[in-house]
Every structure is written in structure tokens, then in C-alpha cells.
Amino acid sequence: MVGQEGSPRTRAKSKRVRTSRAPFKVLATETLSEKALDADVYNAVATEKVDGTCCYVTNYKGQPYLWARLDRKPNKQADKRFKKFLHSKENAKEFHWNTEEDFKPVPECWIPAKEIEKQNGKPVPDENGHIPGWVPVEKNSKQYCWHSSVVSYEFGIALVLRHHPDDPGVLEISAVPLSELLEQTLELIGTNINGNPYGLGSKKYPLHFLTPHGAFQVRNLPTLKHNDLLSWFEGCREGQIEGIVWHCGDGCLIKVHRHHLGLCWPLPDTYMNSKPVIINMNLDKYDCAFDHQSLFNKFSKIDKQKFDRLKDITLDI
């Protein structure tokens, strides 16, 4: 199984620069990190880094559930100590955490991400002092209302964007059984997520869906050299993406964001919006009636329609 995109991140290679707004700004360097080389990044599968919020599908209450990302973060006192450590000029190699006392409480249903490091059976905080994890998205959740809008637990399905199975040049939005997504991580994108970089839906008619991590493979990728990657992001149509994630054979993920190369994001015209998209819901087989306001009901009304690009889809019906 490919490593989860919600797991601790590795960059190829980066340096941390102090800025006035934040403690550090991450920039890519000319040299590949040892972790990238050890993971055989040259033979990894390169995929588009999609700009949304990370999700996970696993069982809960005896059925497949969508889970939202929730990192366990340090309490005020521990955070103060950690920031002091980060800004210290001393050559201390690592910060020592007390996982029992240094972190804010989380819901009882919270679970840590599978891929995080553990010591003595307990999760170890990442480089940001967070413990990545998940909480289940309940039906009609107010806090996670956009997450819950893309799943139906009653019928066990999720609203998913991916390539059309018969034509990689076409995108497809379809209702996918949650059971087919078990133990996968996905990205929730849409109108009310991360400033809506893909221009989806509208305030009156919001539009959201899930896309599996690694779903969009990057073709014609340049060599793994700083200047070649920079030129590709700046001058290639396929380079109009947030970043690249290399899925290595050992499960390691190597990531480069446009910001690491000093480039802007979001962009007025993204590569994701360069492809036509077809709606392929096939809800008849579920023999069900969805709530009038649900996305499943609205998409069923435009089933089999084809649009020139994602941002052309409207649900004002």
C-alpha cells in the first residue's frame, strides 16, 4: 500500500529560513535529501498534490466512515517551550515531549494516523510539534458539514472525482461505495475548502467532492533538478498545479510545493480545470431517495452531462 499523504512529510531537499511573519519559511534546495535518495525517488510514481483538506476512510460503528484530519496540538505551556527551542541558537538535537501532559485533549473517538512514528507504543509528535490523527465525520455534523455533504452513510457511498476509467483525458464525478475506499486517504476539495483554489461552485450553490491521493499521475515530468522543476512549474501547462507528491516503493512520500520554489499558488487557471468532466452517478441501482438539498440528489439531476471544465459545473437546479 502506498504511504498515506496524511503522514509525516519529507521534502526534497528543503531549508528553513526565518521570516517576519512566521518562524520559518521552507524553500527547496539544489540537493535531494538522504531520505528521498534512500526511498529511491527516481523510480517513484509522481502525482499531483491536490489542494484541499485531508480525509481518511476506515470502519467506525461497524461500517465504512469518512474521517476528518485532526492533529493533536501542544497546550499553551508546551507550545511556548517548543517555540523557544526552535528559536534557540543552542545545538540541542531534539525536543523532549511528554505526550501525557504536553497536549490538548481530543475527542475519545480520535485515532492517530497509522504512519506516524511511535515510541513505547505512544505517538511521537512531528517536526511541527503535532500528532497527526483523525476523527469520524458524523451525519449532519456542523463542524464538518462540508465533509458530511460528500458521503451518505445510509447508502454507503461517497462523491468522488477521479479520471474516467476509459479515458484518462476526461475527469469523472461519481458515487463510489465507501467500502471501495477503505484504508485510503483522500482530499476534500470545493467551494468552502482552502479558499477554493479550483473555483468550484458558489456561495449559494456550494460544491464539494473527494479525490483519492495519488489519483492524478504527473506525465512528462522533468529531471529532479531545481531549475528543471522550476521551469516545468512556470512554463508547462501540466505544471499549473499546487505541487508534486512522489509515491516511493517503500511507502515514503516526497513532496514539493510551488511555494518551496518561490512560486505563487493559487493560480487563476489550474491544470485541473483544463480537462472536461462527466457526471456519472448511476444512483438507480441504489433504489433510494436522497434529501432534496443533498449533493447526491443535485448531481443525479445532471447525471450523464459533460462539462468543459470543473468550474463550469453549476447546481442551481
CSV table of N, CA and C in Angstrom, one decimal, residues 68-198:
chain,number,residue,atom,x,y,z
A,68,ALA,N,-12.1,13.0,9.4
A,68,ALA,CA,-11.5,14.3,9.1
A,68,ALA,C,-10.2,14.4,9.8
A,69,ARG,N,-9.3,15.1,9.2
A,69,ARG,CA,-7.9,15.3,9.9
A,69,ARG,C,-8.1,16.2,11.1
A,70,LEU,N,-7.5,15.7,12.2
A,70,LEU,CA,-7.4,16.5,13.4
A,70,LEU,C,-6.1,16.2,14.1
A,71,ASP,N,-5.2,17.1,14.1
A,71,ASP,CA,-3.9,17.0,14.7
A,71,ASP,C,-4.0,17.3,16.2
A,72,ARG,N,-3.4,16.5,17.0
A,72,ARG,CA,-3.3,16.8,18.4
A,72,ARG,C,-2.2,17.8,18.6
A,73,LYS,N,-2.5,18.9,19.2
A,73,LYS,CA,-1.5,20.0,19.3
A,73,LYS,C,-1.1,20.3,20.8
A,74,PRO,N,0.1,20.9,20.9
A,74,PRO,CA,0.5,21.2,22.3
A,74,PRO,C,-0.3,22.2,23.0
A,75,ASN,N,-0.4,22.0,24.3
A,75,ASN,CA,-1.1,23.1,25.1
A,75,ASN,C,-0.2,24.3,25.2
A,76,LYS,N,-0.7,25.4,25.8
A,76,LYS,CA,-0.1,26.7,25.8
A,76,LYS,C,1.4,26.6,26.3
A,77,GLN,N,1.5,25.9,27.5
A,77,GLN,CA,2.8,25.9,28.1
A,77,GLN,C,3.8,25.1,27.3
A,78,ALA,N,3.4,24.0,26.7
A,78,ALA,CA,4.3,23.1,25.9
A,78,ALA,C,4.7,23.8,24.6
A,79,ASP,N,3.7,24.5,24.0
A,79,ASP,CA,3.9,25.2,22.8
A,79,ASP,C,4.9,26.3,23.0
A,80,LYS,N,4.9,27.0,24.1
A,80,LYS,CA,5.8,28.1,24.4
A,80,LYS,C,7.2,27.5,24.5
A,81,ARG,N,7.4,26.4,25.2
A,81,ARG,CA,8.7,25.7,25.3
A,81,ARG,C,9.2,25.3,24.0
A,82,PHE,N,8.3,24.7,23.1
A,82,PHE,CA,8.7,24.2,21.8
A,82,PHE,C,9.2,25.4,20.9
A,83,LYS,N,8.5,26.5,20.9
A,83,LYS,CA,8.9,27.6,20.1
A,83,LYS,C,10.2,28.2,20.5
A,84,LYS,N,10.4,28.2,21.8
A,84,LYS,CA,11.7,28.7,22.4
A,84,LYS,C,12.8,27.8,21.9
A,85,PHE,N,12.5,26.5,21.9
A,85,PHE,CA,13.5,25.6,21.4
A,85,PHE,C,13.9,25.8,19.9
A,86,LEU,N,12.8,26.0,19.1
A,86,LEU,CA,13.0,26.3,17.7
A,86,LEU,C,13.9,27.5,17.4
A,87,HIS,N,13.7,28.5,18.2
A,87,HIS,CA,14.4,29.8,18.0
A,87,HIS,C,15.7,29.8,18.7
A,88,SER,N,16.0,28.8,19.5
A,88,SER,CA,17.3,28.8,20.3
A,88,SER,C,18.5,28.6,19.4
A,89,LYS,N,19.6,29.2,19.7
A,89,LYS,CA,20.8,29.0,19.0
A,89,LYS,C,21.6,27.9,19.5
A,90,GLU,N,21.1,27.2,20.5
A,90,GLU,CA,21.8,26.1,21.1
A,90,GLU,C,21.8,24.9,20.1
A,91,ASN,N,22.7,24.0,20.2
A,91,ASN,CA,22.7,22.9,19.3
A,91,ASN,C,22.0,21.6,19.8
A,92,ALA,N,20.9,21.8,20.5
A,92,ALA,CA,20.2,20.7,21.0
A,92,ALA,C,19.6,19.9,19.9
A,93,LYS,N,19.8,18.6,19.9
A,93,LYS,CA,19.4,17.8,18.7
A,93,LYS,C,17.9,17.6,18.6
A,94,GLU,N,17.2,17.4,19.8
A,94,GLU,CA,15.8,17.2,19.7
A,94,GLU,C,15.1,17.7,20.9
A,95,PHE,N,13.8,18.0,20.7
A,95,PHE,CA,12.9,18.5,21.8
A,95,PHE,C,12.3,17.3,22.5
A,96,HIS,N,12.2,17.3,23.8
A,96,HIS,CA,11.6,16.2,24.5
A,96,HIS,C,10.2,16.5,24.9
A,97,TRP,N,9.3,15.6,24.4
A,97,TRP,CA,7.9,15.8,24.7
A,97,TRP,C,7.4,14.8,25.8
A,98,ASN,N,6.4,15.3,26.6
A,98,ASN,CA,5.7,14.4,27.5
A,98,ASN,C,4.3,14.3,26.9
A,99,THR,N,4.1,13.2,26.2
A,99,THR,CA,2.8,13.0,25.5
A,99,THR,C,1.6,12.9,26.4
A,100,GLU,N,1.8,12.7,27.7
A,100,GLU,CA,0.7,12.6,28.6
A,100,GLU,C,0.3,14.0,29.1
A,101,GLU,N,1.2,14.9,29.2
A,101,GLU,CA,0.9,16.2,29.8
A,101,GLU,C,1.0,17.4,28.8
A,102,ASP,N,1.7,17.3,27.7
A,102,ASP,CA,2.0,18.4,26.9
A,102,ASP,C,0.9,18.7,25.8
A,103,PHE,N,-0.1,17.9,25.7
A,103,PHE,CA,-1.0,18.1,24.6
A,103,PHE,C,-2.5,18.4,25.0
A,104,LYS,N,-3.1,19.1,24.1
A,104,LYS,CA,-4.5,19.4,24.4
A,104,LYS,C,-5.4,18.1,24.3
A,105,PRO,N,-6.5,18.1,25.0
A,105,PRO,CA,-7.3,16.9,24.8
A,105,PRO,C,-8.0,16.8,23.5
A,106,VAL,N,-8.3,15.6,23.1
A,106,VAL,CA,-9.0,15.3,21.8
A,106,VAL,C,-10.2,14.4,22.1
A,107,PRO,N,-11.2,14.4,21.2
A,107,PRO,CA,-12.3,13.5,21.4
A,107,PRO,C,-11.9,12.1,21.6
A,108,GLU,N,-12.7,11.3,22.4
A,108,GLU,CA,-12.4,9.9,22.7
A,108,GLU,C,-12.3,9.1,21.4
A,109,CYS,N,-13.0,9.5,20.4
A,109,CYS,CA,-13.0,8.7,19.1
A,109,CYS,C,-11.8,9.0,18.2
A,110,TRP,N,-11.0,10.0,18.7
A,110,TRP,CA,-9.8,10.3,17.9
A,110,TRP,C,-8.8,9.1,17.8
A,111,ILE,N,-8.2,9.0,16.6
A,111,ILE,CA,-7.2,7.9,16.4
A,111,ILE,C,-6.0,8.6,15.8
A,112,PRO,N,-4.8,8.1,16.1
A,112,PRO,CA,-3.6,8.7,15.5
A,112,PRO,C,-3.4,8.1,14.1
A,113,ALA,N,-2.8,8.9,13.2
A,113,ALA,CA,-2.5,8.4,11.8
A,113,ALA,C,-1.6,7.2,11.9
A,114,LYS,N,-1.8,6.2,11.0
A,114,LYS,CA,-1.1,5.0,11.0
A,114,LYS,C,0.4,5.1,10.8
A,115,GLU,N,0.8,6.0,10.0
A,115,GLU,CA,2.2,6.1,9.6
A,115,GLU,C,3.1,6.9,10.5
A,116,ILE,N,2.6,7.4,11.6
A,116,ILE,CA,3.4,8.3,12.4
A,116,ILE,C,4.4,7.4,13.3
A,117,GLU,N,5.5,8.0,13.7
A,117,GLU,CA,6.4,7.2,14.5
A,117,GLU,C,5.9,7.0,15.9
A,118,LYS,N,6.3,5.9,16.5
A,118,LYS,CA,5.8,5.6,17.9
A,118,LYS,C,7.0,5.2,18.7
A,119,GLN,N,7.0,5.6,20.0
A,119,GLN,CA,8.0,5.1,20.9
A,119,GLN,C,7.3,4.6,22.2
A,120,ASN,N,7.6,3.4,22.5
A,120,ASN,CA,6.9,2.7,23.7
A,120,ASN,C,5.4,2.6,23.5
A,121,GLY,N,5.0,2.5,22.2
A,121,GLY,CA,3.6,2.4,21.9
A,121,GLY,C,2.9,3.7,21.8
A,122,LYS,N,3.5,4.8,22.0
A,122,LYS,CA,2.9,6.1,22.0
A,122,LYS,C,3.3,6.9,20.8
A,123,PRO,N,2.4,7.7,20.2
A,123,PRO,CA,2.7,8.5,19.0
A,123,PRO,C,3.7,9.6,19.4
A,124,VAL,N,4.7,9.8,18.4
A,124,VAL,CA,5.7,10.8,18.6
A,124,VAL,C,5.3,12.0,17.7
A,125,PRO,N,5.3,13.2,18.3
A,125,PRO,CA,4.9,14.5,17.5
A,125,PRO,C,5.9,14.6,16.3
A,126,ASP,N,5.3,15.3,15.3
A,126,ASP,CA,6.1,15.5,14.1
A,126,ASP,C,7.0,16.8,14.2
A,127,GLU,N,7.6,17.2,13.2
A,127,GLU,CA,8.6,18.3,13.2
A,127,GLU,C,7.9,19.6,13.6
A,128,ASN,N,6.5,19.7,13.5
A,128,ASN,CA,5.8,20.9,13.9
A,128,ASN,C,5.2,20.8,15.3
A,129,GLY,N,5.5,19.7,16.0
A,129,GLY,CA,5.0,19.5,17.3
A,129,GLY,C,3.6,19.0,17.4
A,130,HIS,N,3.1,18.5,16.3
A,130,HIS,CA,1.7,18.0,16.2
A,130,HIS,C,1.7,16.4,16.1
A,131,ILE,N,0.6,15.8,16.6
A,131,ILE,CA,0.4,14.4,16.4
A,131,ILE,C,-0.7,14.2,15.4
A,132,PRO,N,-0.4,13.9,14.1
A,132,PRO,CA,-1.5,13.8,13.1
A,132,PRO,C,-2.5,12.7,13.5
A,133,GLY,N,-3.8,13.0,13.2
A,133,GLY,CA,-4.8,12.0,13.6
A,133,GLY,C,-6.1,12.3,12.9
A,134,TRP,N,-7.1,11.5,13.3
A,134,TRP,CA,-8.4,11.6,12.6
A,134,TRP,C,-9.6,11.5,13.6
A,135,VAL,N,-10.7,12.1,13.2
A,135,VAL,CA,-12.0,12.0,14.0
A,135,VAL,C,-13.1,11.6,13.0
A,136,PRO,N,-14.0,10.7,13.3
A,136,PRO,CA,-15.1,10.4,12.4
A,136,PRO,C,-16.0,11.5,12.1
A,137,VAL,N,-16.4,11.6,10.9
A,137,VAL,CA,-17.4,12.7,10.4
A,137,VAL,C,-18.8,12.1,10.6
A,138,GLU,N,-19.5,12.6,11.6
A,138,GLU,CA,-20.9,12.2,11.8
A,138,GLU,C,-21.9,12.8,10.8
A,139,LYS,N,-23.0,12.2,10.5
A,139,LYS,CA,-24.0,12.7,9.7
A,139,LYS,C,-24.5,14.0,10.3
A,140,ASN,N,-24.7,15.0,9.4
A,140,ASN,CA,-25.2,16.3,9.8
A,140,ASN,C,-24.3,17.1,10.8
A,141,SER,N,-23.0,16.7,10.8
A,141,SER,CA,-22.0,17.4,11.6
A,141,SER,C,-22.0,18.9,11.2
A,142,LYS,N,-22.0,19.8,12.2
A,142,LYS,CA,-21.9,21.2,12.0
A,142,LYS,C,-20.4,21.6,11.7
A,143,GLN,N,-19.5,21.0,12.6
A,143,GLN,CA,-18.1,21.3,12.4
A,143,GLN,C,-17.5,20.8,11.1
A,144,TYR,N,-18.0,19.7,10.7
A,144,TYR,CA,-17.5,19.1,9.5
A,144,TYR,C,-18.6,18.9,8.4
A,145,CYS,N,-19.4,20.0,8.3
A,145,CYS,CA,-20.6,20.0,7.4
A,145,CYS,C,-20.2,19.7,5.9
A,146,TRP,N,-19.0,20.2,5.5
A,146,TRP,CA,-18.7,20.0,4.1
A,146,TRP,C,-18.1,18.6,3.9
A,147,HIS,N,-17.5,18.1,4.9
A,147,HIS,CA,-17.1,16.6,4.8
A,147,HIS,C,-18.4,15.8,4.7
A,148,SER,N,-19.4,16.0,5.6
A,148,SER,CA,-20.5,15.2,5.6
A,148,SER,C,-21.4,15.3,4.3
A,149,SER,N,-21.2,16.4,3.6
A,149,SER,CA,-22.0,16.6,2.4
A,149,SER,C,-21.6,15.7,1.3
A,150,VAL,N,-20.4,15.1,1.4
A,150,VAL,CA,-20.0,14.2,0.3
A,150,VAL,C,-20.1,12.7,0.6
A,151,VAL,N,-20.8,12.4,1.7
A,151,VAL,CA,-21.0,11.0,2.0
A,151,VAL,C,-22.4,10.7,2.4
A,152,SER,N,-22.9,9.5,2.1
A,152,SER,CA,-24.2,9.1,2.6
A,152,SER,C,-23.9,7.7,3.3
A,153,TYR,N,-24.0,7.7,4.6
A,153,TYR,CA,-23.8,6.5,5.4
A,153,TYR,C,-25.0,5.6,5.2
A,154,GLU,N,-26.2,6.1,5.0
A,154,GLU,CA,-27.4,5.3,4.8
A,154,GLU,C,-27.2,4.4,3.6
A,155,PHE,N,-26.6,4.9,2.5
A,155,PHE,CA,-26.4,4.0,1.3
A,155,PHE,C,-24.9,3.7,1.1
A,156,GLY,N,-24.0,4.1,2.0
A,156,GLY,CA,-22.6,3.7,2.0
A,156,GLY,C,-21.9,4.2,0.8
A,157,ILE,N,-22.1,5.4,0.3
A,157,ILE,CA,-21.4,5.9,-0.9
A,157,ILE,C,-20.8,7.3,-0.6
A,158,ALA,N,-19.9,7.7,-1.5
A,158,ALA,CA,-19.2,8.9,-1.4
A,158,ALA,C,-19.1,9.6,-2.8
A,159,LEU,N,-19.0,10.9,-2.8
A,159,LEU,CA,-19.0,11.6,-4.1
A,159,LEU,C,-17.5,11.8,-4.4
A,160,VAL,N,-17.0,11.2,-5.5
A,160,VAL,CA,-15.6,11.1,-5.8
A,160,VAL,C,-15.3,11.7,-7.2
A,161,LEU,N,-14.2,12.4,-7.2
A,161,LEU,CA,-13.6,12.9,-8.5
A,161,LEU,C,-12.3,12.1,-8.8
A,162,ARG,N,-12.3,11.6,-10.0
A,162,ARG,CA,-11.1,10.9,-10.5
A,162,ARG,C,-11.1,10.8,-12.0
A,163,HIS,N,-10.1,10.2,-12.6
A,163,HIS,CA,-10.1,10.1,-14.1
A,163,HIS,C,-11.2,9.1,-14.5
A,164,HIS,N,-11.7,9.4,-15.7
A,164,HIS,CA,-12.7,8.5,-16.3
A,164,HIS,C,-12.0,7.1,-16.6
A,165,PRO,N,-12.5,6.0,-16.2
A,165,PRO,CA,-11.8,4.7,-16.4
A,165,PRO,C,-11.5,4.4,-17.8
A,166,ASP,N,-12.2,4.9,-18.8
A,166,ASP,CA,-12.0,4.6,-20.2
A,166,ASP,C,-11.2,5.7,-21.0
A,167,ASP,N,-11.0,6.9,-20.3
A,167,ASP,CA,-10.4,8.0,-21.0
A,167,ASP,C,-9.6,8.8,-19.9
A,168,PRO,N,-8.3,8.7,-19.8
A,168,PRO,CA,-7.5,9.5,-18.8
A,168,PRO,C,-7.5,11.0,-19.1
A,169,GLY,N,-8.0,11.4,-20.3
A,169,GLY,CA,-8.1,12.8,-20.6
A,169,GLY,C,-9.3,13.4,-20.1
A,170,VAL,N,-10.2,12.7,-19.5
A,170,VAL,CA,-11.5,13.1,-19.0
A,170,VAL,C,-11.6,12.9,-17.5
A,171,LEU,N,-12.2,13.8,-16.8
A,171,LEU,CA,-12.4,13.6,-15.3
A,171,LEU,C,-13.8,13.1,-15.2
A,172,GLU,N,-14.1,12.4,-14.1
A,172,GLU,CA,-15.4,11.8,-13.8
A,172,GLU,C,-15.8,12.1,-12.3
A,173,ILE,N,-17.0,12.5,-12.1
A,173,ILE,CA,-17.6,12.6,-10.8
A,173,ILE,C,-18.6,11.5,-10.6
A,174,SER,N,-18.4,10.7,-9.6
A,174,SER,CA,-19.3,9.5,-9.5
A,174,SER,C,-19.6,9.2,-8.0
A,175,ALA,N,-20.6,8.4,-7.8
A,175,ALA,CA,-20.9,7.9,-6.5
A,175,ALA,C,-20.2,6.6,-6.3
A,176,VAL,N,-19.2,6.5,-5.3
A,176,VAL,CA,-18.4,5.3,-5.1
A,176,VAL,C,-18.7,4.7,-3.8
A,177,PRO,N,-18.9,3.4,-3.7
A,177,PRO,CA,-19.1,2.8,-2.4
A,177,PRO,C,-17.9,3.1,-1.4
A,178,LEU,N,-18.3,3.4,-0.2
A,178,LEU,CA,-17.2,3.7,0.8
A,178,LEU,C,-16.4,2.5,1.0
A,179,SER,N,-17.0,1.3,0.8
A,179,SER,CA,-16.2,0.1,1.0
A,179,SER,C,-15.0,-0.1,0.1
A,180,GLU,N,-15.1,0.6,-1.1
A,180,GLU,CA,-14.1,0.5,-2.1
A,180,GLU,C,-12.9,1.5,-1.7
A,181,LEU,N,-13.2,2.4,-0.8
A,181,LEU,CA,-12.2,3.4,-0.4
A,181,LEU,C,-11.6,3.1,1.0
A,182,LEU,N,-11.9,2.0,1.6
A,182,LEU,CA,-11.4,1.6,2.9
A,182,LEU,C,-9.9,1.7,3.0
A,183,GLU,N,-9.4,2.3,4.0
A,183,GLU,CA,-8.0,2.5,4.3
A,183,GLU,C,-7.2,3.3,3.3
A,184,GLN,N,-8.0,4.2,2.6
A,184,GLN,CA,-7.4,5.1,1.7
A,184,GLN,C,-7.5,6.5,2.3
A,185,THR,N,-6.5,7.4,1.9
A,185,THR,CA,-6.6,8.8,2.3
A,185,THR,C,-7.0,9.5,1.0
A,186,LEU,N,-7.8,10.6,1.2
A,186,LEU,CA,-8.3,11.4,0.1
A,186,LEU,C,-8.2,12.9,0.4
A,187,GLU,N,-8.5,13.7,-0.6
A,187,GLU,CA,-8.5,15.1,-0.4
A,187,GLU,C,-9.9,15.6,-0.6
A,188,LEU,N,-10.5,16.4,0.3
A,188,LEU,CA,-11.7,17.0,0.2
A,188,LEU,C,-11.5,18.4,-0.4
A,189,ILE,N,-12.1,18.7,-1.6
A,189,ILE,CA,-11.9,20.0,-2.3
A,189,ILE,C,-13.2,20.6,-2.6
A,190,GLY,N,-13.3,21.9,-2.7
A,190,GLY,CA,-14.5,22.5,-3.1
A,190,GLY,C,-14.7,24.0,-2.6
A,191,THR,N,-15.9,24.5,-2.7
A,191,THR,CA,-16.2,25.9,-2.5
A,191,THR,C,-15.7,26.4,-1.2
A,192,ASN,N,-15.8,25.7,-0.1
A,192,ASN,CA,-15.5,26.2,1.2
A,192,ASN,C,-14.3,25.6,1.8
A,193,ILE,N,-13.4,25.1,1.0
A,193,ILE,CA,-12.2,24.4,1.4
A,193,ILE,C,-10.9,25.2,0.9
A,194,ASN,N,-10.1,25.7,1.8
A,194,ASN,CA,-8.8,26.3,1.5
A,194,ASN,C,-8.9,27.4,0.5
A,195,GLY,N,-10.0,28.2,0.6
A,195,GLY,CA,-10.1,29.3,-0.3
A,195,GLY,C,-10.5,29.0,-1.7
A,196,ASN,N,-10.9,27.7,-2.0
A,196,ASN,CA,-11.5,27.3,-3.2
A,196,ASN,C,-10.5,27.6,-4.4
A,197,PRO,N,-9.3,27.0,-4.4
A,197,PRO,CA,-8.4,27.3,-5.5
A,197,PRO,C,-8.8,26.9,-6.9
A,198,TYR,N,-9.7,25.9,-7.0
A,198,TYR,CA,-10.2,25.4,-8.3
A,198,TYR,C,-11.4,26.1,-8.8
